[in-house]
PDB file of C-alpha atoms and ligand atoms in Angstrom:
ATOM      1  CA  MET A  27       0.006  -0.001   0.019  1.00 53.00           C
ATOM      2  CA  LYS A  28       2.881   2.467   0.807  1.00 55.00           C
ATOM      3  CA  LYS A  29       4.506   1.623  -2.231  1.00 60.00           C
ATOM      4  CA  PHE A  30       1.362   2.217  -4.144  1.00 55.00           C
ATOM      5  CA  LEU A  31       0.998   5.813  -2.532  1.00 53.00           C
ATOM      6  CA  LEU A  32       4.674   6.559  -3.209  1.00 53.00           C
ATOM      7  CA  VAL A  33       4.160   5.703  -6.838  1.00 55.00           C
ATOM      8  CA  LEU A  34       0.908   7.615  -7.050  1.00 51.00           C
ATOM      9  CA  MET A  35       2.646  10.589  -5.498  1.00 57.00           C
ATOM     10  CA  SER A  36       5.481  10.582  -7.859  1.00 57.00           C
ATOM     11  CA  LEU A  37       3.074  10.237 -10.717  1.00 52.00           C
ATOM     12  CA  MET A  38       1.233  13.282  -9.485  1.00 55.00           C
ATOM     13  CA  MET A  39       4.314  15.328  -9.112  1.00 54.00           C
ATOM     14  CA  LEU A  40       5.462  14.309 -12.658  1.00 51.00           C
ATOM     15  CA  ALA A  41       1.920  15.560 -13.904  1.00 52.00           C
ATOM     16  CA  LEU A  42       2.301  18.731 -12.066  1.00 50.00           C
ATOM     17  CA  ALA A  43       5.750  19.273 -13.452  1.00 51.00           C
ATOM     18  CA  VAL A  44       4.557  18.537 -17.158  1.00 50.00           C
ATOM     19  CA  GLY A  45       1.712  20.890 -16.532  1.00 49.00           C
ATOM     20  CA  CYS A  46       3.749  23.613 -15.408  1.00 49.00           C
ATOM     21  CA  GLY A  47       6.114  23.190 -18.240  1.00 48.00           C
ATOM     22  CA  GLY A  48       3.170  23.390 -20.669  1.00 45.00           C
ATOM     23  CA  GLY A  49       1.974  26.496 -18.888  1.00 45.00           C
ATOM     24  CA  GLU A  50       5.233  28.088 -19.231  1.00 46.00           C
ATOM     25  CA  LYS A  51       5.178  27.529 -22.969  1.00 48.00           C
ATOM     26  CA  LYS A  52       1.783  29.033 -23.294  1.00 49.00           C
ATOM     27  CA  THR A  53       2.859  32.302 -21.578  1.00 50.00           C
ATOM     28  CA  ALA A  54       5.755  32.588 -23.830  1.00 52.00           C
ATOM     29  CA  GLU A  55       3.536  32.516 -26.858  1.00 62.00           C
ATOM     30  CA  GLN A  56       1.019  35.139 -25.379  1.00 70.00           C
ATOM     31  CA  PRO A  57       1.983  38.816 -26.325  1.00 74.00           C
ATOM     32  CA  LYS A  58       4.302  40.243 -23.643  1.00 95.00           C
ATOM     33  CA  VAL A  59       2.890  43.578 -22.000  1.00 97.00           C
ATOM     34  CA  LEU A  60       4.321  46.941 -23.115  1.00 98.00           C
ATOM     35  CA  LYS A  61       3.816  49.289 -20.158  1.00 98.00           C
ATOM     36  CA  VAL A  62       3.370  52.734 -21.509  1.00 98.00           C
ATOM     37  CA  GLY A  63       3.404  55.794 -19.149  1.00 98.00           C
ATOM     38  CA  THR A  64       1.689  59.086 -20.277  1.00 98.00           C
ATOM     39  CA  GLU A  65       0.326  62.248 -19.056  1.00 98.00           C
ATOM     40  CA  PRO A  66      -3.244  62.639 -20.634  1.00 98.00           C
ATOM     41  CA  THR A  67      -3.966  66.215 -20.692  1.00 98.00           C
ATOM     42  CA  PHE A  68      -2.119  66.930 -24.007  1.00 98.00           C
ATOM     43  CA  ALA A  69      -4.778  66.818 -26.673  1.00 98.00           C
ATOM     44  CA  PRO A  70      -4.510  65.784 -29.652  1.00 98.00           C
ATOM     45  CA  PHE A  71      -1.363  63.503 -28.487  1.00 98.00           C
ATOM     46  CA  GLU A  72      -2.819  62.059 -25.443  1.00 98.00           C
ATOM     47  CA  PHE A  73      -6.206  62.515 -23.571  1.00 98.00           C
ATOM     48  CA  GLN A  74      -8.903  60.646 -22.112  1.00 98.00           C
ATOM     49  CA  GLU A  75     -12.126  60.115 -23.745  1.00 97.00           C
ATOM     50  CA  LYS A  76     -15.026  61.719 -21.735  1.00 93.00           C
ATOM     51  CA  ASP A  77     -17.115  58.834 -20.800  1.00 95.00           C
ATOM     52  CA  SER A  78     -14.968  55.629 -21.380  1.00 96.00           C
ATOM     53  CA  LYS A  79     -11.739  57.384 -19.951  1.00 96.00           C
ATOM     54  CA  ASP A  80      -9.833  55.562 -22.640  1.00 97.00           C
ATOM     55  CA  PHE A  81      -6.493  56.882 -23.620  1.00 98.00           C
ATOM     56  CA  VAL A  82      -6.797  58.173 -26.924  1.00 98.00           C
ATOM     57  CA  GLY A  83      -4.809  60.503 -29.416  1.00 98.00           C
ATOM     58  CA  PHE A  84      -1.916  60.544 -31.844  1.00 98.00           C
ATOM     59  CA  ASP A  85       0.704  59.178 -29.511  1.00 98.00           C
ATOM     60  CA  MET A  86      -1.899  56.457 -28.114  1.00 98.00           C
ATOM     61  CA  ASP A  87      -2.514  55.350 -31.823  1.00 98.00           C
ATOM     62  CA  LEU A  88       1.193  55.419 -32.632  1.00 98.00           C
ATOM     63  CA  ILE A  89       2.330  53.342 -29.710  1.00 98.00           C
ATOM     64  CA  ARG A  90      -0.461  50.732 -30.153  1.00 98.00           C
ATOM     65  CA  ALA A  91       0.543  50.378 -33.708  1.00 98.00           C
ATOM     66  CA  VAL A  92       4.274  50.028 -32.489  1.00 98.00           C
ATOM     67  CA  GLY A  93       2.982  47.393 -29.917  1.00 98.00           C
ATOM     68  CA  LYS A  94       1.301  45.577 -32.769  1.00 97.00           C
ATOM     69  CA  GLN A  95       4.675  45.482 -34.811  1.00 97.00           C
ATOM     70  CA  LEU A  96       6.443  44.129 -31.764  1.00 97.00           C
ATOM     71  CA  ASN A  97       3.663  41.562 -30.965  1.00 96.00           C
ATOM     72  CA  MET A  98       3.195  43.212 -27.536  1.00 97.00           C
ATOM     73  CA  LYS A  99       0.124  44.069 -25.604  1.00 97.00           C
ATOM     74  CA  VAL A 100       0.097  47.894 -24.758  1.00 98.00           C
ATOM     75  CA  GLU A 101      -1.035  48.924 -21.432  1.00 98.00           C
ATOM     76  CA  VAL A 102      -1.241  52.573 -20.534  1.00 98.00           C
ATOM     77  CA  GLN A 103      -0.623  54.149 -17.232  1.00 98.00           C
ATOM     78  CA  ASN A 104      -1.848  57.787 -16.227  1.00 98.00           C
ATOM     79  CA  MET A 105       0.863  59.756 -14.383  1.00 97.00           C
ATOM     80  CA  GLY A 106       2.391  63.256 -13.823  1.00 97.00           C
ATOM     81  CA  PHE A 107       4.565  64.514 -16.605  1.00 98.00           C
ATOM     82  CA  ASP A 108       7.323  64.943 -14.196  1.00 97.00           C
ATOM     83  CA  ALA A 109       7.063  61.377 -12.863  1.00 98.00           C
ATOM     84  CA  LEU A 110       7.503  59.646 -16.389  1.00 98.00           C
ATOM     85  CA  ILE A 111      11.374  59.624 -16.225  1.00 98.00           C
ATOM     86  CA  PRO A 112      11.505  58.525 -12.660  1.00 98.00           C
ATOM     87  CA  ALA A 113       9.062  55.767 -13.483  1.00 98.00           C
ATOM     88  CA  LEU A 114      11.200  54.402 -16.243  1.00 98.00           C
ATOM     89  CA  ASN A 115      14.259  54.477 -14.126  1.00 97.00           C
ATOM     90  CA  ALA A 116      12.324  52.683 -11.421  1.00 97.00           C
ATOM     91  CA  GLY A 117      11.319  50.053 -13.944  1.00 97.00           C
ATOM     92  CA  ASN A 118       7.627  50.867 -13.475  1.00 98.00           C
ATOM     93  CA  ILE A 119       7.047  51.416 -17.064  1.00 98.00           C
ATOM     94  CA  ASP A 120       8.825  50.439 -20.234  1.00 98.00           C
ATOM     95  CA  VAL A 121       8.173  53.526 -22.340  1.00 98.00           C
ATOM     96  CA  ALA A 122       6.994  57.166 -21.826  1.00 98.00           C
ATOM     97  CA  VAL A 123       4.771  58.378 -24.739  1.00 98.00           C
ATOM     98  CA  ALA A 124       3.866  61.927 -23.762  1.00 98.00           C
ATOM     99  CA  GLY A 125       4.721  64.305 -26.556  1.00 98.00           C
ATOM    100  CA  MET A 126       8.045  64.564 -24.843  1.00 98.00           C
ATOM    101  CA  SER A 127      10.532  66.633 -26.656  1.00 98.00           C
ATOM    102  CA  ILE A 128      14.154  65.360 -27.246  1.00 98.00           C
ATOM    103  CA  THR A 129      16.411  67.384 -25.242  1.00 98.00           C
ATOM    104  CA  PRO A 130      20.259  66.898 -24.452  1.00 97.00           C
ATOM    105  CA  ASP A 131      19.236  66.915 -20.700  1.00 97.00           C
ATOM    106  CA  ARG A 132      16.591  64.112 -21.190  1.00 98.00           C
ATOM    107  CA  GLN A 133      18.971  62.099 -23.434  1.00 98.00           C
ATOM    108  CA  LYS A 134      21.388  62.086 -20.425  1.00 97.00           C
ATOM    109  CA  ALA A 135      18.769  60.629 -18.235  1.00 98.00           C
ATOM    110  CA  VAL A 136      16.981  58.218 -20.546  1.00 98.00           C
ATOM    111  CA  ASP A 137      17.139  56.689 -23.983  1.00 98.00           C
ATOM    112  CA  MET A 138      14.954  58.543 -26.633  1.00 98.00           C
ATOM    113  CA  SER A 139      13.824  56.839 -29.707  1.00 98.00           C
ATOM    114  CA  ASP A 140      14.177  58.517 -33.188  1.00 98.00           C
ATOM    115  CA  PRO A 141      11.848  61.591 -33.647  1.00 98.00           C
ATOM    116  CA  TYR A 142       8.353  60.905 -34.642  1.00 98.00           C
ATOM    117  CA  TYR A 143       6.888  64.410 -34.770  1.00 97.00           C
ATOM    118  CA  VAL A 144       8.162  67.917 -35.241  1.00 96.00           C
ATOM    119  CA  SER A 145       6.650  70.354 -32.813  1.00 96.00           C
ATOM    120  CA  GLY A 146       7.565  73.571 -31.217  1.00 96.00           C
ATOM    121  CA  LEU A 147       6.463  76.012 -28.350  1.00 97.00           C
ATOM    122  CA  THR A 148       4.026  78.860 -28.693  1.00 97.00           C
ATOM    123  CA  ILE A 149       2.596  81.647 -26.469  1.00 98.00           C
ATOM    124  CA  VAL A 150      -1.262  81.619 -25.776  1.00 98.00           C
ATOM    125  CA  VAL A 151      -2.873  84.960 -24.255  1.00 98.00           C
ATOM    126  CA  ASN A 152      -6.463  86.241 -23.626  1.00 98.00           C
ATOM    127  CA  LYS A 153      -8.069  87.552 -26.601  1.00 97.00           C
ATOM    128  CA  ASP A 154      -8.272  90.914 -25.078  1.00 97.00           C
ATOM    129  CA  ASN A 155      -4.668  91.144 -24.443  1.00 97.00           C
ATOM    130  CA  ASN A 156      -2.958  93.077 -27.247  1.00 96.00           C
ATOM    131  CA  ALA A 157       0.052  93.941 -25.185  1.00 96.00           C
ATOM    132  CA  VAL A 158       1.841  90.753 -25.737  1.00 96.00           C
ATOM    133  CA  LYS A 159       3.319  90.131 -29.237  1.00 95.00           C
ATOM    134  CA  GLY A 160       6.264  87.736 -28.251  1.00 95.00           C
ATOM    135  CA  LEU A 161       8.465  86.450 -25.611  1.00 95.00           C
ATOM    136  CA  LYS A 162      10.151  89.755 -24.775  1.00 95.00           C
ATOM    137  CA  ASP A 163       6.856  91.279 -23.817  1.00 97.00           C
ATOM    138  CA  LEU A 164       6.352  88.662 -21.048  1.00 97.00           C
ATOM    139  CA  GLU A 165       9.181  90.132 -18.833  1.00 98.00           C
ATOM    140  CA  GLY A 166       7.864  90.510 -15.525  1.00 98.00           C
ATOM    141  CA  LYS A 167       4.433  89.104 -16.410  1.00 98.00           C
ATOM    142  CA  GLY A 168       2.690  85.853 -14.953  1.00 98.00           C
ATOM    143  CA  ILE A 169       3.072  82.832 -17.062  1.00 98.00           C
ATOM    144  CA  ALA A 170       1.321  79.439 -16.548  1.00 98.00           C
ATOM    145  CA  VAL A 171       3.017  76.171 -17.598  1.00 98.00           C
ATOM    146  CA  GLN A 172       3.049  72.507 -16.998  1.00 98.00           C
ATOM    147  CA  ILE A 173       5.684  71.175 -14.558  1.00 98.00           C
ATOM    148  CA  GLY A 174       8.697  69.571 -16.041  1.00 98.00           C
ATOM    149  CA  THR A 175       7.983  70.696 -19.636  1.00 98.00           C
ATOM    150  CA  THR A 176      10.207  72.438 -22.087  1.00 97.00           C
ATOM    151  CA  GLY A 177       7.410  75.243 -21.914  1.00 97.00           C
ATOM    152  CA  ALA A 178       8.344  75.622 -18.009  1.00 98.00           C
ATOM    153  CA  GLU A 179      12.048  75.853 -18.999  1.00 97.00           C
ATOM    154  CA  LYS A 180      11.288  78.513 -21.639  1.00 97.00           C
ATOM    155  CA  ALA A 181       9.251  80.437 -19.113  1.00 98.00           C
ATOM    156  CA  GLY A 182      11.961  80.230 -16.492  1.00 97.00           C
ATOM    157  CA  SER A 183      14.232  82.035 -19.015  1.00 97.00           C
ATOM    158  CA  VAL A 184      12.080  85.138 -19.286  1.00 97.00           C
ATOM    159  CA  LYS A 185      13.331  88.119 -16.958  1.00 98.00           C
ATOM    160  CA  GLY A 186      11.299  88.734 -14.005  1.00 98.00           C
ATOM    161  CA  ALA A 187       8.422  86.508 -15.207  1.00 98.00           C
ATOM    162  CA  LYS A 188       6.308  84.983 -12.448  1.00 98.00           C
ATOM    163  CA  VAL A 189       5.995  81.482 -13.455  1.00 98.00           C
ATOM    164  CA  LYS A 190       3.164  79.389 -12.028  1.00 98.00           C
ATOM    165  CA  THR A 191       3.569  75.525 -12.611  1.00 98.00           C
ATOM    166  CA  PHE A 192       0.681  72.984 -12.793  1.00 98.00           C
ATOM    167  CA  ASN A 193       0.408  69.402 -12.759  1.00 97.00           C
ATOM    168  CA  THR A 194      -1.852  69.254 -15.877  1.00 97.00           C
ATOM    169  CA  ASN A 195      -2.425  71.272 -18.860  1.00 97.00           C
ATOM    170  CA  ALA A 196      -6.197  71.463 -18.066  1.00 96.00           C
ATOM    171  CA  GLU A 197      -5.138  73.644 -15.161  1.00 98.00           C
ATOM    172  CA  VAL A 198      -2.761  75.623 -17.113  1.00 98.00           C
ATOM    173  CA  PHE A 199      -5.538  76.807 -19.595  1.00 98.00           C
ATOM    174  CA  LEU A 200      -7.826  77.407 -16.796  1.00 98.00           C
ATOM    175  CA  GLU A 201      -5.533  79.665 -15.192  1.00 98.00           C
ATOM    176  CA  LEU A 202      -5.255  81.928 -18.116  1.00 98.00           C
ATOM    177  CA  LYS A 203      -8.912  81.885 -18.683  1.00 98.00           C
ATOM    178  CA  ASN A 204      -9.364  83.039 -15.025  1.00 98.00           C
ATOM    179  CA  LYS A 205      -6.661  85.826 -15.671  1.00 98.00           C
ATOM    180  CA  GLY A 206      -4.563  84.217 -12.897  1.00 98.00           C
ATOM    181  CA  VAL A 207      -1.713  84.830 -15.540  1.00 98.00           C
ATOM    182  CA  ASP A 208      -0.991  86.762 -18.596  1.00 98.00           C
ATOM    183  CA  ALA A 209       0.032  84.016 -20.804  1.00 98.00           C
ATOM    184  CA  VAL A 210       0.841  80.251 -21.295  1.00 98.00           C
ATOM    185  CA  ILE A 211       3.783  78.665 -22.799  1.00 98.00           C
ATOM    186  CA  ILE A 212       2.949  75.423 -24.548  1.00 98.00           C
ATOM    187  CA  ASP A 213       3.430  73.156 -27.460  1.00 97.00           C
ATOM    188  CA  LYS A 214       1.799  74.796 -30.531  1.00 97.00           C
ATOM    189  CA  PRO A 215      -0.191  71.810 -31.867  1.00 97.00           C
ATOM    190  CA  VAL A 216      -1.636  71.541 -28.402  1.00 98.00           C
ATOM    191  CA  ALA A 217      -2.525  75.098 -28.225  1.00 98.00           C
ATOM    192  CA  GLU A 218      -4.086  74.969 -31.744  1.00 96.00           C
ATOM    193  CA  TYR A 219      -6.193  71.975 -30.709  1.00 97.00           C
ATOM    194  CA  TYR A 220      -7.181  73.777 -27.601  1.00 98.00           C
ATOM    195  CA  LEU A 221      -8.375  76.887 -29.529  1.00 97.00           C
ATOM    196  CA  VAL A 222     -10.295  74.673 -32.154  1.00 96.00           C
ATOM    197  CA  LYS A 223     -12.062  72.853 -29.232  1.00 96.00           C
ATOM    198  CA  GLY A 224     -13.669  76.115 -27.946  1.00 96.00           C
ATOM    199  CA  GLY A 225     -10.688  77.875 -26.421  1.00 97.00           C
ATOM    200  CA  LYS A 226     -10.997  80.372 -29.309  1.00 97.00           C
ATOM    201  CA  ASP A 227     -13.851  82.036 -27.550  1.00 97.00           C
ATOM    202  CA  THR A 228     -11.426  83.414 -24.935  1.00 97.00           C
ATOM    203  CA  ALA A 229      -7.843  82.822 -25.980  1.00 98.00           C
ATOM    204  CA  LYS A 230      -5.632  83.355 -29.000  1.00 98.00           C
ATOM    205  CA  LEU A 231      -1.900  82.379 -30.152  1.00 97.00           C
ATOM    206  CA  VAL A 232       0.732  85.173 -30.440  1.00 96.00           C
ATOM    207  CA  GLY A 233       4.195  85.384 -32.018  1.00 85.00           C
ATOM    208  CA  GLU A 234       6.120  82.902 -34.093  1.00 82.00           C
ATOM    209  CA  THR A 235       6.586  79.419 -33.105  1.00 82.00           C
ATOM    210  CA  MET A 236       9.656  79.454 -30.959  1.00 85.00           C
ATOM    211  CA  GLU A 237      12.494  76.781 -31.598  1.00 76.00           C
ATOM    212  CA  ALA A 238      11.531  73.579 -33.227  1.00 88.00           C
ATOM    213  CA  GLU A 239      11.301  70.549 -30.895  1.00 95.00           C
ATOM    214  CA  SER A 240      10.951  66.908 -31.954  1.00 97.00           C
ATOM    215  CA  TYR A 241       8.944  64.249 -29.900  1.00 98.00           C
ATOM    216  CA  GLY A 242      10.577  61.010 -29.094  1.00 98.00           C
ATOM    217  CA  MET A 243       9.555  58.011 -26.793  1.00 98.00           C
ATOM    218  CA  SER A 244      11.569  57.561 -23.682  1.00 98.00           C
ATOM    219  CA  LEU A 245      13.018  54.516 -22.400  1.00 98.00           C
ATOM    220  CA  LYS A 246      15.329  53.390 -19.486  1.00 98.00           C
ATOM    221  CA  LYS A 247      19.095  53.977 -20.428  1.00 98.00           C
ATOM    222  CA  GLY A 248      20.308  50.713 -22.342  1.00 97.00           C
ATOM    223  CA  SER A 249      16.729  49.252 -22.867  1.00 97.00           C
ATOM    224  CA  PRO A 250      16.762  46.668 -25.612  1.00 96.00           C
ATOM    225  CA  LEU A 251      13.423  48.011 -26.559  1.00 97.00           C
ATOM    226  CA  THR A 252      14.766  51.278 -27.964  1.00 98.00           C
ATOM    227  CA  ALA A 253      16.180  49.668 -31.046  1.00 98.00           C
ATOM    228  CA  GLN A 254      12.893  47.725 -31.586  1.00 98.00           C
ATOM    229  CA  ILE A 255      10.853  50.738 -31.281  1.00 98.00           C
ATOM    230  CA  ASN A 256      13.044  52.613 -33.705  1.00 98.00           C
ATOM    231  CA  LYS A 257      12.601  49.782 -36.162  1.00 98.00           C
ATOM    232  CA  ALA A 258       8.847  49.678 -35.728  1.00 98.00           C
ATOM    233  CA  LEU A 259       8.619  53.540 -36.131  1.00 98.00           C
ATOM    234  CA  SER A 260      10.554  53.336 -39.228  1.00 98.00           C
ATOM    235  CA  ASP A 261       8.426  50.501 -40.592  1.00 98.00           C
ATOM    236  CA  LEU A 262       5.083  52.371 -39.828  1.00 98.00           C
ATOM    237  CA  LYS A 263       6.314  55.435 -41.572  1.00 97.00           C
ATOM    238  CA  LYS A 264       7.227  53.349 -44.746  1.00 96.00           C
ATOM    239  CA  ASN A 265       3.996  51.097 -44.677  1.00 96.00           C
ATOM    240  CA  GLY A 266       1.516  54.118 -44.619  1.00 96.00           C
ATOM    241  CA  GLU A 267       0.254  53.528 -41.119  1.00 97.00           C
ATOM    242  CA  TYR A 268       1.929  56.551 -39.594  1.00 97.00           C
ATOM    243  CA  ASP A 269       0.271  58.747 -42.411  1.00 97.00           C
ATOM    244  CA  LYS A 270      -2.977  57.154 -41.613  1.00 97.00           C
ATOM    245  CA  ILE A 271      -2.593  57.938 -37.795  1.00 98.00           C
ATOM    246  CA  TYR A 272      -1.416  61.542 -38.645  1.00 98.00           C
ATOM    247  CA  GLU A 273      -4.376  62.214 -40.872  1.00 97.00           C
ATOM    248  CA  LYS A 274      -6.905  61.110 -38.342  1.00 97.00           C
ATOM    249  CA  TRP A 275      -5.622  63.447 -35.644  1.00 97.00           C
ATOM    250  CA  PHE A 276      -4.540  66.524 -37.805  1.00 95.00           C
ATOM    251  CA  GLY A 277      -6.837  66.226 -40.630  1.00 91.00           C
ATOM    252  CA  SER A 278      -4.382  66.519 -43.292  1.00 87.00           C
ATOM    253  CA  LYS A 279      -1.477  64.493 -44.865  1.00 86.00           C
ATOM    254  CA  ALA A 280       1.729  64.319 -42.796  1.00 85.00           C
ATOM    255  CA  PRO A 281       4.281  66.626 -44.486  1.00 83.00           C
ATOM    256  CA  ALA A 282       7.727  65.158 -44.552  1.00 82.00           C
ATOM    257  CA  GLU A 283       9.249  67.755 -42.399  1.00 78.00           C
ATOM    258  CA  LYS A 284       6.816  66.782 -39.611  1.00 79.00           C
ATOM    259  CA  LYS A 285       7.677  63.239 -39.292  1.00 80.00           C
TER     260      LYS A 285
HETATM  261  N1  LIG B 327       6.791  68.685 -25.491  1.00 80.01           N
HETATM  262  C1  LIG B 327       7.005  69.382 -24.150  1.00 80.01           C
HETATM  263  C2  LIG B 327       7.978  68.648 -23.179  1.00 80.01           C
HETATM  264  O1  LIG B 327       8.505  67.665 -23.856  1.00 80.01           O
HETATM  265  C3  LIG B 327       5.516  69.186 -23.426  1.00 80.01           C
HETATM  266  C4  LIG B 327       5.037  67.802 -23.176  1.00 80.01           C
HETATM  267  C5  LIG B 327       3.767  67.718 -22.438  1.00 80.01           C
HETATM  268  O2  LIG B 327       3.374  68.553 -21.882  1.00 80.01           O
HETATM  269  N2  LIG B 327       3.220  66.395 -22.536  1.00 80.01           N
HETATM  270  O3  LIG B 327       8.345  69.192 -22.253  1.00 80.01           O
END
């Protein structure tokens, strides 16, 4: 009887081992998860749909297309813009996709993909403000910006400016509307989208686009995914998928200089 039990037990263990082995194989075949971090108050690049709270926008479509190329399942997490790079370094997310401009400082802290969109900064003021025509006119004035952005950096370079930083761009635009500041410094395509979506009733763009900036996806230094994402981006630009996504969000064909 004892012997029988022993045999039975070893058989069961064997079955368990085989079962586990099979299980492992199965997970290897399932798409791996690509953990994406974003700050979703940056329409039309990333924002949340009103009712479903789904993450939508140009960046979201692009990273989902990249995920498809890499056979990875994209999962998006909402976090503060200034929390994205720390989250990459802590390994909490694999990639930050947040209209993040490629800058030398960021390239020191993280890996950045090849550029996928050419952008630039602009100034937004209230419609009734005729005193501000450019950056120089903002000296000593109040400027609202999002924390950790290139817009915040630009505002900080204006002599005597009183810079107010906010966690979200929703708060930034609200502060302008409430006349808590004289101006906002933000990415031009985001300012334009804001105006089209109703902001034009109270606000307007002024001045020339300040220096060009290109958006890149950020990854932890040395991540093996950087090269894979670059390859996927280049494939999507070649196979027309990038153009489709561009047209969906910007309503026109992607000019070569925007890619
Ligand atoms: N492009 C700007 C930056 O990289 C702003 C990005 C954002 O607010 N999401 O700082």
